[in-house]
């Protein structure tokens, strides 16, 4: 057992002033703040962002701010635990909702943080990533890894909305966040790799010693139609009460599709309660379809299509779909980063 630690107030004022003057501070009064016993004390607070609330405000941004004045027209989903305007939803995860109106473009840039988009509403938008044109259909996951040039365009007739997920807070913390700009890219005239090289699970372009190494991120788009079909097949076979969840992985390496952020697709069968273990990773859940209820640290979130909710590290979670149809969610998490740090842990629920 530890001793009760000395406080700041126990130290003479003159001594404290001398420390401060010299950019010094005593550790022991702060020790438990930076090293709490047993488990972390998250700053982040769980939250639900209803699409019904967010959507009109995002469309209003479309009237208030021309895309040229925004570069990216995005409303950030801010962590209520960090006060107004926090550029993050959890410790490592930034999420924003982006609007592109028909005919608009968002100029090419690249940056040190990695990003992925989940398409929420509207047809006809695309993202060009290092010359590869990725169509954006509802539910698709499209990657823009750190350092990859990307611009967005929209040749449809209705506004398009998608969710951006980035490891931006991590890069800001590292003082490593910056971007470069360039003109719009000329896309190559061929289908993206998910429709060509990686059309079918278990098949990859033949590996030959004389072939240049494939890109570190060979597949940039994960079409939702295939993800949903895979989840439904698995859901029909899985034992009742078992979580039906698939990881989005790099088809060449089997590793997480981005280096710090992980993505999973979840199927919740109606009438079943999923009770995942406590995890050291934080998460943001985005509903693709279906309705249901989740509890995060005892707070009840009733959700429907396009809603988004967050769960800080070591949250106590339950998920349940309503009605008779299954619900489909994408979970964005920071387990890959934590595993790279040799840290990720799961604990049984108390
Ligand atoms: O679409 O490139 O939400 O650079 C934040 C930063 C989206 C983007 C965001 C970005 C982008």
Short mmCIF file of N, CA and C and ligand atoms in Angstrom, two decimals, residues 71-72 74 76 94-98 106 109 111 115 117 144 150 152 162 164-166 168, ligand 1:
data_model
loop_
_atom_site.label_atom_id
_atom_site.label_comp_id
_atom_site.label_asym_id
_atom_site.label_seq_id
_atom_site.Cartn_x
_atom_site.Cartn_y
_atom_site.Cartn_z
N UNK A 71 -12.06 24.84 -46.95
CA UNK A 71 -11.14 23.78 -47.38
C UNK A 71 -11.75 22.41 -47.14
N UNK A 72 -12.14 22.14 -45.87
CA UNK A 72 -12.95 20.97 -45.56
C UNK A 72 -14.13 21.49 -44.73
N UNK A 74 -16.55 20.86 -42.30
CA UNK A 74 -16.69 19.78 -41.32
C UNK A 74 -17.19 20.34 -40.00
N UNK A 76 -16.98 19.20 -36.20
CA UNK A 76 -16.22 18.27 -35.37
C UNK A 76 -17.10 17.76 -34.23
N UNK A 94 -10.27 11.56 -33.48
CA UNK A 94 -11.01 12.73 -33.99
C UNK A 94 -12.07 12.21 -34.93
N UNK A 95 -13.31 12.70 -34.80
CA UNK A 95 -14.31 12.45 -35.83
C UNK A 95 -15.02 13.74 -36.19
N UNK A 96 -15.31 13.89 -37.46
CA UNK A 96 -16.03 15.05 -37.96
C UNK A 96 -17.00 14.60 -39.02
N UNK A 97 -18.05 15.41 -39.22
CA UNK A 97 -18.99 15.14 -40.32
C UNK A 97 -18.75 16.17 -41.39
N UNK A 98 -18.49 15.69 -42.60
CA UNK A 98 -18.12 16.57 -43.71
C UNK A 98 -19.24 16.64 -44.73
N UNK A 106 -13.07 19.61 -52.82
CA UNK A 106 -12.19 19.96 -51.69
C UNK A 106 -10.77 19.71 -52.18
N UNK A 109 -4.72 17.79 -50.58
CA UNK A 109 -3.68 18.03 -49.59
C UNK A 109 -3.22 16.69 -49.03
N UNK A 111 -1.33 15.10 -45.26
CA UNK A 111 -0.92 15.48 -43.91
C UNK A 111 -0.38 14.28 -43.16
N UNK A 115 -6.33 9.26 -42.05
CA UNK A 115 -7.78 9.47 -42.02
C UNK A 115 -8.50 8.29 -42.67
N UNK A 117 -12.77 7.59 -44.07
CA UNK A 117 -14.13 8.15 -44.17
C UNK A 117 -15.13 7.01 -44.17
N UNK A 144 -7.42 7.30 -46.20
CA UNK A 144 -6.39 8.21 -46.70
C UNK A 144 -5.25 8.18 -45.67
N UNK A 150 -4.86 13.59 -51.07
CA UNK A 150 -6.29 13.29 -51.24
C UNK A 150 -7.08 14.56 -51.51
N UNK A 152 -11.39 15.63 -52.66
CA UNK A 152 -12.74 15.10 -52.73
C UNK A 152 -13.52 15.83 -53.84
N UNK A 162 -20.25 12.63 -45.12
CA UNK A 162 -19.52 11.46 -44.62
C UNK A 162 -18.86 11.79 -43.29
N UNK A 164 -15.54 11.62 -41.06
CA UNK A 164 -14.08 11.51 -41.09
C UNK A 164 -13.59 11.01 -39.75
N UNK A 165 -12.69 10.06 -39.75
CA UNK A 165 -12.02 9.63 -38.51
C UNK A 165 -10.52 9.81 -38.72
N UNK A 166 -9.88 10.50 -37.81
CA UNK A 166 -8.44 10.75 -37.93
C UNK A 166 -7.74 10.51 -36.58
N UNK A 168 -5.74 12.56 -35.56
CA UNK A 168 -5.26 13.93 -35.42
C UNK A 168 -4.84 14.30 -33.98
O1 LIG B 1 -11.09 15.51 -45.65
O2 LIG B 1 -8.96 15.79 -45.70
O3 LIG B 1 -12.42 16.15 -40.94
O4 LIG B 1 -7.83 17.01 -43.71
C1 LIG B 1 -10.20 16.94 -40.99
C2 LIG B 1 -9.04 17.15 -41.69
C3 LIG B 1 -11.22 16.03 -42.95
C4 LIG B 1 -10.04 15.82 -45.10
C5 LIG B 1 -11.27 16.38 -41.62
C6 LIG B 1 -8.97 16.80 -43.03
C7 LIG B 1 -10.06 16.23 -43.66
#
